[in-house]
Coordinates of N, CA and C in Angstrom, one line a residue:
I1 N 248.0 17.4 182.5 CA 247.4 17.3 181.8 C 246.2 18.7 181.6
R2 N 245.6 19.1 182.0 CA 244.5 19.3 181.1 C 244.9 21.4 181.5
Y3 N 246.5 21.1 182.3 CA 246.5 22.3 182.6 C 246.9 22.8 181.5
M4 N 248.3 22.2 181.5 CA 249.1 22.3 179.9 C 248.9 22.3 179.1
I5 N 247.4 21.7 178.6 CA 246.6 21.7 177.5 C 245.7 23.4 177.5
K6 N 246.1 23.8 177.5 CA 245.1 25.3 178.1 C 246.7 26.3 178.0
K7 N 247.8 26.2 178.5 CA 248.9 27.0 178.5 C 249.8 26.5 176.7
I8 N 249.7 25.6 176.2 CA 250.0 25.6 175.2 C 249.2 26.5 174.0
P9 N 248.4 27.1 173.8 CA 247.3 28.3 173.2 C 248.3 29.6 173.7
I10 N 248.5 29.8 174.7 CA 248.8 30.7 175.5 C 250.6 31.2 174.8
I11 N 251.1 30.0 175.1 CA 253.1 30.3 174.4 C 252.5 29.9 173.5
F12 N 251.9 29.8 172.0 CA 251.0 29.7 170.9 C 251.4 31.8 170.5
I13 N 250.6 31.7 171.4 CA 249.8 33.1 170.9 C 251.1 34.4 171.5
I14 N 251.9 34.0 173.0 CA 253.2 35.2 172.8 C 254.0 34.5 171.8
A15 N 254.3 33.9 171.4 CA 255.3 33.3 169.7 C 255.1 34.3 169.0
F16 N 253.8 34.7 168.6 CA 252.8 34.7 168.1 C 253.4 36.5 167.3
V17 N 252.8 36.8 168.3 CA 252.8 38.5 168.9 C 254.3 38.6 169.1
V18 N 255.5 38.3 169.2 CA 256.6 38.5 169.3 C 257.3 38.5 168.1
L19 N 256.9 37.1 167.1 CA 257.2 36.9 165.9 C 256.6 38.6 164.7
I20 N 255.4 39.2 165.9 CA 254.7 39.9 164.7 C 255.0 41.5 164.9
V21 N 255.5 41.3 166.9 CA 256.6 43.2 166.4 C 257.8 43.3 166.0
G22 N 258.8 41.8 165.6 CA 259.8 41.9 165.9 C 260.2 42.3 163.9
F23 N 258.8 41.7 163.1 CA 258.7 41.7 161.7 C 258.4 43.3 161.7
I24 N 258.0 43.7 162.2 CA 257.2 45.3 161.9 C 258.5 46.3 162.9
F25 N 258.5 45.8 163.1 CA 260.2 46.5 163.6 C 261.8 46.5 162.9
L26 N 261.5 45.1 162.5 CA 262.5 45.1 161.4 C 262.2 45.7 160.6
S27 N 261.3 45.8 159.5 CA 260.4 46.2 158.0 C 261.0 47.7 158.4
G28 N 260.5 48.7 160.1 CA 260.4 50.0 159.9 C 261.9 50.3 160.0
N29 N 263.1 49.1 160.4 CA 264.2 50.6 159.8 C 264.2 49.8 158.3
K30 N 264.9 51.1 157.7 CA 265.6 51.2 156.4 C 266.6 51.5 156.2
S31 N 266.8 50.9 155.4 CA 268.3 50.7 154.8 C 269.0 52.2 155.2
A32 N 270.2 52.6 155.4 CA 271.0 53.1 155.4 C 271.4 54.1 154.0
E33 N 270.6 55.6 154.4 CA 270.6 56.8 153.1 C 272.6 56.2 152.1
I34 N 272.3 56.0 150.7 CA 273.3 56.4 150.2 C 273.6 57.7 149.1
I35 N 275.2 57.9 149.1 CA 275.4 59.6 148.5 C 276.6 58.3 148.1
K36 N 277.0 58.9 146.9 CA 278.1 59.2 146.0 C 279.5 60.2 146.2
I37 N 280.5 59.6 146.6 CA 281.6 60.1 146.5 C 282.4 60.3 145.3
I38 N 283.2 61.2 145.4 CA 284.9 60.9 143.8 C 285.7 59.9 145.2
A39 N 287.3 59.2 144.8 CA 288.4 59.3 145.1 C 288.8 58.5 143.5
Y40 N 290.7 60.1 143.9 CA 291.0 60.6 142.1 C 292.5 59.1 143.3
F41 N 292.3 58.9 141.5 CA 293.8 57.7 141.1 C 294.5 57.7 140.3
N42 N 295.8 57.3 139.5 CA 295.7 57.1 138.9 C 295.4 56.6 137.8
N43 N 295.5 56.8 136.9 CA 295.7 55.8 135.4 C 296.8 55.6 134.5
D44 N 296.9 54.4 134.1 CA 298.3 54.4 133.6 C 297.7 53.9 131.8
K45 N 295.7 53.3 131.6 CA 295.2 54.0 130.1 C 295.3 54.5 129.9
M46 N 294.2 55.7 130.9 CA 294.0 57.4 130.6 C 295.1 57.9 130.0
D47 N 296.3 58.1 131.3 CA 297.6 58.7 131.1 C 298.9 57.5 130.8
P48 N 298.9 57.2 129.6 CA 299.8 56.2 129.3 C 301.1 56.6 129.7
E49 N 301.7 57.7 129.6 CA 302.7 59.0 130.0 C 303.6 59.0 130.9
F50 N 301.9 59.0 132.1 CA 302.1 59.0 133.5 C 302.1 60.2 134.2
S51 N 301.4 61.2 134.2 CA 301.6 62.4 134.4 C 301.5 62.7 135.7
C52 N 303.0 62.5 136.1 CA 302.8 62.5 137.9 C 301.8 63.5 138.6
N53 N 301.1 64.1 138.4 CA 299.6 64.8 138.9 C 298.1 65.0 138.4
K54 N 298.5 64.1 137.7 CA 296.7 63.7 136.8 C 296.3 62.6 137.3
V55 N 295.2 62.7 137.8 CA 294.8 62.1 138.2 C 293.4 61.5 137.9
F56 N 292.2 60.6 138.2 CA 291.6 60.4 137.3 C 290.4 59.7 138.6
P57 N 289.2 60.5 138.4 CA 287.9 60.2 138.9 C 287.8 58.6 139.0
V58 N 287.2 58.1 140.2 CA 286.1 57.1 140.4 C 285.3 57.2 141.2
E59 N 284.0 56.7 140.9 CA 283.1 57.5 141.4 C 283.2 55.5 143.2
R60 N 282.5 56.1 143.8 CA 281.9 55.5 145.3 C 280.7 55.4 145.8
E61 N 280.1 54.9 146.2 CA 278.8 54.5 146.5 C 279.0 54.4 148.2
I62 N 279.0 55.2 149.3 CA 278.9 54.8 150.9 C 277.9 55.1 151.5
A63 N 277.8 54.8 152.2 CA 275.9 55.4 153.7 C 276.4 56.5 154.0
K64 N 275.2 57.0 154.0 CA 275.5 59.4 154.2 C 275.9 59.1 155.3
T65 N 276.9 60.2 155.7 CA 277.1 60.4 157.3 C 277.9 62.2 156.5
E66 N 278.1 62.8 158.1 CA 278.6 63.9 158.2 C 279.4 64.2 157.9
G67 N 280.9 63.3 158.1 CA 281.9 63.7 157.4 C 282.0 63.3 156.4
V68 N 281.5 63.3 155.4 CA 281.7 63.0 154.0 C 282.8 62.8 153.3
A69 N 283.9 64.4 154.0 CA 285.0 64.3 153.8 C 286.6 63.0 154.2
R70 N 286.3 63.1 155.3 CA 287.0 62.1 156.6 C 286.3 60.5 155.3
A71 N 285.1 60.3 155.2 CA 284.8 59.2 154.1 C 285.7 59.0 152.6
A72 N 285.5 60.3 152.2 CA 286.0 60.0 150.9 C 288.0 59.8 151.1
I73 N 288.0 60.3 151.6 CA 289.7 60.2 152.1 C 289.4 58.7 152.1
E74 N 288.8 57.6 153.7 CA 289.0 56.6 153.2 C 289.0 55.9 152.4
E75 N 287.4 56.0 151.5 CA 287.8 55.6 150.3 C 288.9 55.8 149.7
L76 N 289.4 56.7 149.8 CA 291.4 56.9 148.9 C 291.9 55.6 149.3
L77 N 292.7 55.5 150.7 CA 293.4 54.8 151.0 C 292.9 53.5 151.2
R78 N 291.4 52.6 150.9 CA 291.5 51.0 150.6 C 291.8 51.4 149.3
G79 N 292.0 51.9 148.2 CA 292.6 51.5 146.9 C 291.9 51.6 146.3
P80 N 292.3 50.9 144.7 CA 291.1 50.4 143.7 C 290.9 49.4 143.8
T81 N 289.5 49.1 143.4 CA 288.8 47.9 143.7 C 289.6 47.0 142.1
D82 N 289.6 45.6 142.4 CA 289.9 44.6 141.5 C 289.4 45.0 139.9
K83 N 288.2 45.5 140.3 CA 287.7 45.6 139.1 C 288.5 47.7 138.1
E84 N 288.2 48.1 139.7 CA 289.5 49.5 138.4 C 290.5 49.5 138.6
K85 N 290.7 47.9 139.2 CA 292.2 48.2 138.9 C 293.0 47.7 137.0
A86 N 291.2 46.6 137.4 CA 291.3 46.0 135.7 C 291.2 47.3 134.5
E87 N 290.3 48.3 135.1 CA 291.0 49.2 133.9 C 291.5 50.5 134.4
G88 N 293.0 50.0 135.1 CA 294.0 50.8 134.7 C 294.2 52.4 136.0
F89 N 293.5 51.6 137.1 CA 293.3 52.4 138.2 C 294.4 52.6 139.2
F90 N 294.9 53.0 140.1 CA 295.9 52.2 140.7 C 296.2 53.8 141.7
T91 N 297.1 53.4 142.9 CA 297.5 54.2 144.0 C 299.3 54.4 144.2
N92 N 298.9 55.6 145.1 CA 300.2 55.6 145.0 C 300.8 55.7 146.3
I93 N 299.3 56.3 146.9 CA 299.6 55.3 148.5 C 299.8 53.9 149.4
N94 N 301.1 54.6 150.7 CA 300.5 54.2 151.0 C 299.5 52.7 151.2
S95 N 300.2 51.2 151.5 CA 298.3 50.5 152.4 C 299.1 50.9 153.8
G96 N 298.0 51.1 154.5 CA 298.2 50.8 156.6 C 298.0 51.9 156.0
V97 N 297.5 53.1 155.9 CA 297.6 54.8 155.9 C 296.7 55.3 156.8
K98 N 296.8 55.6 158.1 CA 295.5 56.2 158.6 C 295.3 57.9 158.9
I99 N 294.5 58.3 158.8 CA 293.8 59.9 159.2 C 293.8 59.9 160.7
Q100 N 294.6 60.6 160.9 CA 295.0 60.9 162.3 C 294.2 62.3 162.6
R101 N 293.3 63.2 161.3 CA 293.2 64.1 162.3 C 292.4 65.0 160.5
L102 N 290.9 64.8 160.5 CA 290.5 66.1 159.5 C 290.0 67.5 160.4
V103 N 290.0 68.6 159.7 CA 289.8 69.5 160.4 C 289.0 70.6 158.9
I104 N 287.9 70.8 158.5 CA 287.8 71.5 157.6 C 287.0 73.1 158.6
E105 N 288.1 74.7 157.8 CA 288.1 75.6 158.2 C 287.8 76.4 157.3
N106 N 287.1 77.4 157.1 CA 287.0 78.4 155.9 C 287.7 78.2 154.7
G107 N 286.9 77.4 154.6 CA 287.3 76.9 152.8 C 288.7 75.8 152.9
V108 N 289.6 75.8 154.8 CA 290.7 75.5 154.2 C 290.4 73.7 155.3
A109 N 291.0 72.5 153.9 CA 290.7 71.4 155.2 C 292.2 70.4 155.5
K110 N 292.5 71.0 156.8 CA 293.1 70.2 157.3 C 293.5 69.4 157.5
I111 N 294.0 68.1 157.3 CA 294.7 66.5 156.6 C 295.9 66.2 157.5
D112 N 295.8 65.6 158.5 CA 297.2 64.5 159.0 C 296.9 63.0 159.2
F113 N 298.1 62.9 158.4 CA 298.4 61.5 158.5 C 299.0 61.0 159.5
D114 N 299.1 59.1 159.7 CA 300.6 59.0 160.3 C 301.6 59.1 159.3
E115 N 302.5 58.5 160.5 CA 304.1 58.0 159.6 C 304.0 56.8 158.1
Q116 N 303.1 56.4 157.6 CA 303.0 55.6 156.7 C 303.1 56.4 155.7
L117 N 302.3 57.7 156.0 CA 302.4 58.2 154.1 C 303.3 58.0 153.6
E118 N 304.3 58.1 153.9 CA 306.2 58.6 153.6 C 306.3 57.9 153.8
F119 N 306.3 55.9 154.5 CA 307.2 55.5 154.6 C 307.6 55.1 153.0
Q120 N 309.3 55.1 153.3 CA 309.4 54.4 152.7 C 308.9 54.6 150.6
I121 N 309.4 57.0 150.6 CA 308.0 56.7 149.2 C 309.4 57.9 149.0
G122 N 309.9 58.0 147.3 CA 311.0 59.0 146.4 C 310.6 59.4 145.4
G123 N 310.8 60.0 144.8 CA 311.2 60.9 143.6 C 310.3 61.5 143.9
S124 N 310.1 63.3 143.1 CA 309.1 63.8 143.5 C 308.5 63.2 142.6
C125 N 307.9 62.8 141.6 CA 307.0 62.4 140.8 C 305.9 61.7 142.0
R126 N 306.1 60.7 142.5 CA 305.7 60.5 143.3 C 304.9 60.3 144.7
V127 N 305.6 61.8 144.6 CA 305.7 62.9 146.2 C 304.5 63.5 145.2
S128 N 304.5 63.9 144.2 CA 302.9 64.9 143.6 C 302.4 64.2 143.1
A129 N 302.2 62.9 142.7 CA 300.7 61.7 142.6 C 299.7 61.6 143.2
I130 N 300.5 61.6 145.5 CA 300.2 61.6 146.3 C 299.7 62.7 146.8
R131 N 300.3 63.8 146.3 CA 299.5 65.1 146.8 C 298.3 65.1 145.8
S132 N 298.9 65.0 144.8 CA 297.3 64.7 143.7 C 296.2 63.6 143.9
Q133 N 296.8 63.1 144.8 CA 295.4 62.3 145.0 C 294.3 62.6 146.1
I134 N 295.0 63.4 147.0 CA 294.7 64.0 149.0 C 293.8 64.9 148.4
V135 N 294.1 65.9 147.8 CA 294.1 67.3 147.3 C 292.5 67.0 146.5
Q136 N 292.2 66.6 145.2 CA 291.4 66.3 144.8 C 290.2 65.3 144.9
T137 N 290.6 64.5 145.5 CA 289.4 64.0 146.5 C 289.0 64.6 147.3
L138 N 289.3 65.9 147.9 CA 289.3 66.3 149.0 C 288.0 68.1 148.5
K139 N 289.6 68.0 147.7 CA 288.2 69.7 146.6 C 287.2 68.7 145.6
Q140 N 286.8 68.3 145.5 CA 285.7 67.1 145.4 C 284.7 67.6 146.0
F141 N 284.6 68.5 147.1 CA 283.5 69.5 148.0 C 284.0 70.6 147.6
S142 N 282.6 71.7 147.9 CA 282.7 73.0 147.4 C 283.0 73.9 148.9
G143 N 282.9 73.0 149.5 CA 283.6 73.9 151.2 C 284.7 74.1 151.3
I144 N 285.5 73.0 149.9 CA 287.2 73.1 149.6 C 287.5 73.5 149.6
K145 N 288.7 74.8 149.2 CA 289.1 75.6 148.3 C 290.7 75.2 148.6
D146 N 291.2 74.9 149.7 CA 292.3 74.9 149.7 C 292.6 73.2 150.3
V147 N 293.6 72.9 150.6 CA 294.0 71.8 151.2 C 295.7 71.6 152.3
I148 N 295.8 71.5 153.4 CA 297.1 71.6 154.2 C 297.1 69.8 154.3
I149 N 298.1 69.2 154.0 CA 298.6 67.5 154.3 C 299.9 67.7 155.5
S150 N 299.3 67.6 156.1 CA 301.0 67.2 157.3 C 300.9 65.5 158.0
I151 N 301.6 65.6 158.6 CA 301.7 63.7 158.6 C 302.2 63.9 159.9
S152 N 301.9 63.9 161.5 CA 301.7 63.5 162.4 C 302.4 65.0 163.3
G153 N 301.4 66.1 162.3 CA 301.1 67.5 162.6 C 302.8 67.6 162.5
R154 N 303.6 67.7 161.1 CA 304.9 68.4 160.6 C 304.0 68.3 159.3
T155 N 304.0 69.7 158.9 CA 303.6 70.2 157.4 C 304.2 70.7 156.5
E156 N 305.9 71.2 157.2 CA 307.2 71.6 156.9 C 307.7 70.2 155.9
D157 N 308.4 69.5 156.1 CA 308.8 68.4 156.1 C 308.2 66.6 155.3
I158 N 307.3 67.5 154.5 CA 307.0 66.0 154.6 C 307.3 65.5 152.7
L159 N 306.5 64.9 152.6 CA 306.0 64.3 151.2 C 307.5 64.5 150.4
Q160 N 309.0 64.5 151.1 CA 310.5 64.6 150.6 C 310.0 63.8 148.9
P161 N 310.4 64.1 148.0 CA 311.4 63.5 146.9 C 312.5 62.2 147.5

């Protein structure tokens, strides 16, 4: 019994030290830095006549990343939030679209999507709206002057009305 009585305080001391070290470690880890990006959507309240290629900015906050252009497009592909929808924002981009590749060289963003981007889309107006959403979302970055959109590597016959 004497042996156990001496061991109990040691166990408490060890537990206390572990708790303190854990607290110091956790409090030392600061939250990820947040940055603001813009995704562009159509809006039936701001543009009731619906000009096909007229898109409007929606500000989003994301964790800071080196791949900020890709993160902006990923926000675009998520579509408008419920709050944004209530404000009239909508997207012409199909749900489930994936980015296969994004390369930025000499001021040109080359972005390749999967086939879902053009699945069952029709009409020159919708195609124009999709292009505008993607292009404007990428051109918010000063290093991007032009955008080339491709689908599974194809650039010629994509997003046709």
